[in-house]
Tab-separated table of N, CA and C in Angstrom:
chain	number	residue	atom	x	y	z
F	1482	MET	N	-21.571	20.425	-39.958
F	1482	MET	CA	-21.152	19.207	-40.605
F	1482	MET	C	-19.920	19.402	-41.488
F	1483	PRO	N	-19.430	20.609	-41.740
F	1483	PRO	CA	-18.224	20.747	-42.559
F	1483	PRO	C	-17.003	20.090	-41.912
F	1484	ILE	N	-16.899	20.127	-40.577
F	1484	ILE	CA	-15.758	19.497	-39.922
F	1484	ILE	C	-15.828	17.980	-40.071
F	1485	GLN	N	-17.047	17.440	-40.128
F	1485	GLN	CA	-17.188	16.000	-40.333
F	1485	GLN	C	-16.662	15.597	-41.704
F	1486	ALA	N	-16.903	16.413	-42.703
F	1486	ALA	CA	-16.399	16.131	-44.041
F	1486	ALA	C	-14.876	16.166	-44.061
F	1487	LYS	N	-14.298	17.113	-43.335
F	1487	LYS	CA	-12.836	17.209	-43.288
F	1487	LYS	C	-12.240	16.009	-42.564
F	1488	LEU	N	-12.874	15.594	-41.465
F	1488	LEU	CA	-12.382	14.424	-40.741
F	1488	LEU	C	-12.500	13.172	-41.599
F	1489	LEU	N	-13.586	13.038	-42.326
F	1489	LEU	CA	-13.756	11.893	-43.219
F	1489	LEU	C	-12.672	11.877	-44.288
F	1490	ARG	N	-12.328	13.034	-44.832
F	1490	ARG	CA	-11.266	13.117	-45.839
F	1490	ARG	C	-9.933	12.645	-45.272
F	1491	VAL	N	-9.631	13.051	-44.044
F	1491	VAL	CA	-8.381	12.622	-43.404
F	1491	VAL	C	-8.387	11.109	-43.208
F	1492	LEU	N	-9.507	10.560	-42.763
F	1492	LEU	CA	-9.582	9.121	-42.537
F	1492	LEU	C	-9.470	8.330	-43.833
F	1493	GLU	N	-10.054	8.834	-44.906
F	1493	GLU	CA	-10.038	8.111	-46.174
F	1493	GLU	C	-8.726	8.257	-46.927
F	1494	THR	N	-8.173	9.457	-46.946
F	1494	THR	CA	-6.991	9.703	-47.777
F	1494	THR	C	-5.717	9.912	-46.972
F	1495	GLY	N	-5.856	10.280	-45.693
F	1495	GLY	CA	-4.681	10.590	-44.884
F	1495	GLY	C	-4.127	11.970	-45.161
F	1496	LYS	N	-4.843	12.776	-45.912
F	1496	LYS	CA	-4.367	14.113	-46.272
F	1496	LYS	C	-5.099	15.185	-45.485
F	1497	PHE	N	-4.353	16.202	-45.064
F	1497	PHE	CA	-4.941	17.315	-44.329
F	1497	PHE	C	-4.103	18.564	-44.531
F	1498	ARG	N	-4.684	19.700	-44.191
F	1498	ARG	CA	-3.998	20.983	-44.274
F	1498	ARG	C	-4.011	21.612	-42.889
F	1499	ARG	N	-2.852	22.074	-42.441
F	1499	ARG	CA	-2.773	22.716	-41.138
F	1499	ARG	C	-3.560	24.024	-41.136
F	1500	VAL	N	-4.005	24.423	-39.953
F	1500	VAL	CA	-4.748	25.673	-39.829
F	1500	VAL	C	-3.863	26.827	-40.277
F	1501	GLY	N	-4.336	27.598	-41.232
F	1501	GLY	CA	-3.579	28.729	-41.752
F	1501	GLY	C	-2.526	28.351	-42.774
F	1502	GLY	N	-2.347	27.068	-43.024
F	1502	GLY	CA	-1.321	26.619	-43.972
F	1502	GLY	C	-1.852	26.486	-45.378
F	1503	THR	N	-0.926	26.338	-46.308
F	1503	THR	CA	-1.308	26.151	-47.709
F	1503	THR	C	-0.880	24.786	-48.232
F	1504	ALA	N	0.081	24.155	-47.560
F	1504	ALA	CA	0.570	22.850	-48.002
F	1504	ALA	C	-0.338	21.740	-47.484
F	1505	THR	N	-0.503	20.700	-48.275
F	1505	THR	CA	-1.270	19.527	-47.872
F	1505	THR	C	-0.293	18.477	-47.356
F	1506	TRP	N	-0.579	17.949	-46.174
F	1506	TRP	CA	0.261	16.942	-45.543
F	1506	TRP	C	-0.412	15.578	-45.664
F	1507	THR	N	0.383	14.543	-45.761
F	1507	THR	CA	-0.141	13.188	-45.810
F	1507	THR	C	0.436	12.408	-44.633
F	1508	ARG	N	-0.428	11.810	-43.848
F	1508	ARG	CA	-0.013	11.035	-42.684
F	1508	ARG	C	-0.915	9.811	-42.548
F	1509	ASN	N	-0.365	8.781	-41.929
F	1509	ASN	CA	-1.138	7.601	-41.586
F	1509	ASN	C	-1.743	7.876	-40.210
F	1510	VAL	N	-3.054	7.930	-40.113
F	1510	VAL	CA	-3.695	8.334	-38.863
F	1510	VAL	C	-4.600	7.236	-38.312
F	1511	ARG	N	-4.723	7.238	-37.006
F	1511	ARG	CA	-5.686	6.405	-36.295
F	1511	ARG	C	-6.457	7.336	-35.380
F	1512	VAL	N	-7.737	7.082	-35.206
F	1512	VAL	CA	-8.578	7.967	-34.404
F	1512	VAL	C	-9.227	7.163	-33.286
F	1513	VAL	N	-9.145	7.700	-32.089
F	1513	VAL	CA	-9.898	7.183	-30.955
F	1513	VAL	C	-10.905	8.264	-30.597
F	1514	ALA	N	-12.166	7.923	-30.653
F	1514	ALA	CA	-13.220	8.915	-30.415
F	1514	ALA	C	-14.136	8.440	-29.295
F	1515	ALA	N	-14.626	9.383	-28.516
F	1515	ALA	CA	-15.571	9.068	-27.447
F	1515	ALA	C	-16.701	10.088	-27.477
F	1516	THR	N	-17.892	9.622	-27.137
F	1516	THR	CA	-19.041	10.511	-27.102
F	1516	THR	C	-20.078	9.979	-26.130
F	1517	ASN	N	-20.921	10.854	-25.666
F	1517	ASN	CA	-22.040	10.427	-24.829
F	1517	ASN	C	-23.340	10.421	-25.634
F	1518	ARG	N	-23.226	10.543	-26.925
F	1518	ARG	CA	-24.400	10.561	-27.804
F	1518	ARG	C	-24.486	9.252	-28.587
F	1519	ASP	N	-25.672	8.920	-29.027
F	1519	ASP	CA	-25.893	7.734	-29.836
F	1519	ASP	C	-25.654	8.102	-31.303
F	1520	LEU	N	-24.443	7.836	-31.791
F	1520	LEU	CA	-24.097	8.236	-33.161
F	1520	LEU	C	-24.897	7.465	-34.202
F	1521	ALA	N	-25.279	6.239	-33.906
F	1521	ALA	CA	-26.099	5.480	-34.858
F	1521	ALA	C	-27.441	6.183	-35.065
F	1522	GLU	N	-28.042	6.614	-33.965
F	1522	GLU	CA	-29.319	7.330	-34.067
F	1522	GLU	C	-29.140	8.676	-34.760
F	1523	LEU	N	-28.082	9.401	-34.408
F	1523	LEU	CA	-27.819	10.681	-35.069
F	1523	LEU	C	-27.587	10.490	-36.562
F	1524	SER	N	-26.947	9.392	-36.946
F	1524	SER	CA	-26.720	9.116	-38.371
F	1524	SER	C	-28.036	8.866	-39.092
F	1525	ARG	N	-28.936	8.148	-38.438
F	1525	ARG	CA	-30.239	7.862	-39.053
F	1525	ARG	C	-31.074	9.128	-39.218
F	1526	THR	N	-30.954	10.062	-38.266
F	1526	THR	CA	-31.773	11.271	-38.327
F	1526	THR	C	-31.104	12.413	-39.088
F	1527	GLY	N	-29.850	12.208	-39.528
F	1527	GLY	CA	-29.180	13.226	-40.313
F	1527	GLY	C	-28.316	14.179	-39.511
F	1528	GLY	N	-28.147	13.942	-38.228
F	1528	GLY	CA	-27.322	14.822	-37.403
F	1528	GLY	C	-25.847	14.475	-37.429
F	1529	PHE	N	-25.509	13.322	-38.027
F	1529	PHE	CA	-24.115	12.887	-38.134
F	1529	PHE	C	-23.969	12.146	-39.452
F	1530	ARG	N	-22.852	12.361	-40.126
F	1530	ARG	CA	-22.647	11.732	-41.432
F	1530	ARG	C	-22.581	10.219	-41.301
F	1531	LEU	N	-23.373	9.513	-42.084
F	1531	LEU	CA	-23.421	8.059	-42.030
F	1531	LEU	C	-22.087	7.439	-42.440
F	1532	ASP	N	-21.458	7.985	-43.477
F	1532	ASP	CA	-20.181	7.425	-43.928
F	1532	ASP	C	-19.084	7.617	-42.875
F	1533	LEU	N	-19.108	8.734	-42.166
F	1533	LEU	CA	-18.142	8.958	-41.093
F	1533	LEU	C	-18.436	8.036	-39.915
F	1534	TYR	N	-19.708	7.824	-39.632
F	1534	TYR	CA	-20.083	6.903	-38.557
F	1534	TYR	C	-19.517	5.507	-38.829
F	1535	TYR	N	-19.648	5.019	-40.044
F	1535	TYR	CA	-19.134	3.689	-40.365
F	1535	TYR	C	-17.616	3.623	-40.273
F	1536	ARG	N	-16.930	4.708	-40.604
F	1536	ARG	CA	-15.466	4.754	-40.451
F	1536	ARG	C	-15.054	4.706	-38.984
F	1537	LEU	N	-15.803	5.434	-38.143
F	1537	LEU	CA	-15.443	5.518	-36.725
F	1537	LEU	C	-15.905	4.306	-35.917
F	1538	SER	N	-16.901	3.604	-36.371
F	1538	SER	CA	-17.464	2.514	-35.577
F	1538	SER	C	-16.866	1.157	-35.915
F	1539	ALA	N	-15.647	1.132	-36.398
F	1539	ALA	CA	-15.004	-0.135	-36.730
F	1539	ALA	C	-14.800	-1.000	-35.492
F	1540	PHE	N	-14.520	-0.381	-34.368
F	1540	PHE	CA	-14.311	-1.096	-33.111
F	1540	PHE	C	-14.971	-0.273	-32.015
F	1541	THR	N	-16.052	-0.769	-31.453
F	1541	THR	CA	-16.826	-0.007	-30.484
F	1541	THR	C	-16.737	-0.649	-29.106
F	1542	ILE	N	-16.509	0.180	-28.098
F	1542	ILE	CA	-16.534	-0.266	-26.707
F	1542	ILE	C	-17.609	0.545	-26.007
F	1543	THR	N	-18.577	-0.131	-25.422
F	1543	THR	CA	-19.633	0.538	-24.685
F	1543	THR	C	-19.381	0.321	-23.203
F	1544	THR	N	-19.319	1.400	-22.459
F	1544	THR	CA	-19.064	1.303	-21.022
F	1544	THR	C	-20.203	1.964	-20.257
F	1545	PRO	N	-20.489	1.465	-19.057
F	1545	PRO	CA	-21.525	2.107	-18.254
F	1545	PRO	C	-21.013	3.437	-17.716
F	1546	PRO	N	-21.902	4.370	-17.418
F	1546	PRO	CA	-21.455	5.664	-16.888
F	1546	PRO	C	-20.809	5.484	-15.514
F	1547	LEU	N	-19.786	6.291	-15.233
F	1547	LEU	CA	-19.077	6.200	-13.965
F	1547	LEU	C	-19.835	6.834	-12.805
F	1548	ARG	N	-20.817	7.650	-13.087
F	1548	ARG	CA	-21.510	8.355	-12.010
F	1548	ARG	C	-22.179	7.404	-11.022
F	1549	GLY	N	-22.525	6.203	-11.441
F	1549	GLY	CA	-23.173	5.260	-10.540
F	1549	GLY	C	-22.212	4.256	-9.932
F	1550	ALA	N	-20.924	4.417	-10.176
F	1550	ALA	CA	-19.947	3.435	-9.714
F	1550	ALA	C	-18.873	4.071	-8.854
F	1551	ALA	N	-19.260	4.876	-7.874
F	1551	ALA	CA	-18.290	5.591	-7.035
F	1551	ALA	C	-17.394	4.637	-6.259
F	1552	ARG	N	-17.903	3.462	-5.917
F	1552	ARG	CA	-17.079	2.491	-5.186
F	1552	ARG	C	-15.924	1.987	-6.031
F	1553	GLY	N	-16.095	1.975	-7.321
F	1553	GLY	CA	-15.053	1.452	-8.196
F	1553	GLY	C	-13.937	2.438	-8.486
F	1554	HIS	N	-14.111	3.704	-8.152
F	1554	HIS	CA	-13.104	4.709	-8.486
F	1554	HIS	C	-11.784	4.507	-7.760
F	1555	PRO	N	-11.741	4.331	-6.431
F	1555	PRO	CA	-10.440	4.184	-5.762
F	1555	PRO	C	-9.591	3.033	-6.305
F	1556	PRO	N	-10.144	1.835	-6.547
F	1556	PRO	CA	-9.297	0.785	-7.130
F	1556	PRO	C	-8.778	1.150	-8.529
F	1557	LEU	N	-9.610	1.841	-9.322
F	1557	LEU	CA	-9.146	2.268	-10.644
F	1557	LEU	C	-8.003	3.268	-10.523
F	1558	VAL	N	-8.140	4.225	-9.618
F	1558	VAL	CA	-7.089	5.222	-9.414
F	1558	VAL	C	-5.800	4.537	-8.978
F	1559	GLU	N	-5.903	3.605	-8.022
F	1559	GLU	CA	-4.725	2.867	-7.556
F	1559	GLU	C	-4.057	2.119	-8.709
F	1560	HIS	N	-4.855	1.473	-9.538
F	1560	HIS	CA	-4.309	0.722	-10.676
F	1560	HIS	C	-3.527	1.636	-11.613
F	1561	PHE	N	-4.114	2.780	-11.977
F	1561	PHE	CA	-3.450	3.661	-12.920
F	1561	PHE	C	-2.217	4.323	-12.318
F	1562	ILE	N	-2.249	4.602	-11.031
F	1562	ILE	CA	-1.062	5.175	-10.386
F	1562	ILE	C	0.058	4.147	-10.347
F	1563	ARG	N	-0.269	2.891	-9.995
F	1563	ARG	CA	0.764	1.834	-10.006
F	1563	ARG	C	1.336	1.654	-11.405
F	1564	ASN	N	0.477	1.677	-12.413
F	1564	ASN	CA	0.922	1.528	-13.798
F	1564	ASN	C	1.831	2.696	-14.193
F	1565	HIS	N	1.461	3.905	-13.805
F	1565	HIS	CA	2.278	5.077	-14.105
F	1565	HIS	C	3.620	4.991	-13.383
F	1566	ASN	N	3.623	4.583	-12.122
F	1566	ASN	CA	4.864	4.481	-11.354
F	1566	ASN	C	5.808	3.466	-11.962
F	1567	PHE	N	5.261	2.428	-12.540
F	1567	PHE	CA	6.094	1.421	-13.180
F	1567	PHE	C	6.841	2.023	-14.372
F	1568	ARG	N	6.189	2.925	-15.085
F	1568	ARG	CA	6.784	3.533	-16.283
F	1568	ARG	C	7.581	4.799	-15.979
F	1569	ALA	N	7.231	5.497	-14.910
F	1569	ALA	CA	7.832	6.803	-14.637
F	1569	ALA	C	9.035	6.673	-13.709
F	1570	GLU	N	9.894	7.680	-13.783
F	1570	GLU	CA	11.049	7.707	-12.894
F	1570	GLU	C	10.687	8.288	-11.537
F	1571	SER	N	9.716	9.185	-11.481
F	1571	SER	CA	9.321	9.798	-10.213
F	1571	SER	C	7.993	9.202	-9.769
F	1572	PRO	N	8.021	8.351	-8.731
F	1572	PRO	CA	6.776	7.709	-8.301
F	1572	PRO	C	5.774	8.698	-7.730
F	1573	ARG	N	4.523	8.396	-7.903
F	1573	ARG	CA	3.437	9.227	-7.396
F	1573	ARG	C	2.683	8.425	-6.333
F	1574	ARG	N	2.100	9.158	-5.409
F	1574	ARG	CA	1.251	8.504	-4.413
F	1574	ARG	C	-0.200	8.728	-4.775
F	1575	SER	N	-1.049	7.856	-4.278
F	1575	SER	CA	-2.463	8.029	-4.581
F	1575	SER	C	-3.014	9.212	-3.801
F	1576	PRO	N	-3.994	9.904	-4.370
F	1576	PRO	CA	-4.593	11.063	-3.688
F	1576	PRO	C	-5.416	10.591	-2.497
F	1577	PRO	N	-5.674	11.479	-1.553
F	1577	PRO	CA	-6.522	11.091	-0.422
F	1577	PRO	C	-7.905	10.720	-0.912
F	1578	ARG	N	-8.499	9.768	-0.259
F	1578	ARG	CA	-9.838	9.308	-0.674
F	1578	ARG	C	-10.887	10.322	-0.253
F	1579	ARG	N	-11.527	10.909	-1.242
F	1579	ARG	CA	-12.533	11.926	-0.957
F	1579	ARG	C	-13.920	11.500	-1.389
F	1580	CYS	N	-14.013	10.452	-2.150
F	1580	CYS	CA	-15.346	10.055	-2.614
F	1580	CYS	C	-15.960	9.121	-1.573
F	1581	SER	N	-17.239	9.284	-1.360
F	1581	SER	CA	-17.933	8.418	-0.403
F	1581	SER	C	-18.440	7.192	-1.131
F	1582	ALA	N	-18.083	6.051	-0.591
F	1582	ALA	CA	-18.467	4.793	-1.251
F	1582	ALA	C	-19.706	4.207	-0.658
């Protein structure tokens, strides 16, 4: 839990110290976090800091696991490749379809 305290300090104050450094840096930070664990339950049982949970759970998106949605993967891959090609100078092609739908 010591790393949780350090992350909470960064979120609250914007101050941190680089690994091996002595100077304290101040930055405006935003955090995007993902987990496969129920942080609300872990917070209730003491496995995760409650104050950090409230800082991180300001905007929550719950998605179903991808393991049961193999049919949806090829359209998602196509979408992201088209989006990347729009932004990139060197276009990419989609990979061969290897997943069984």
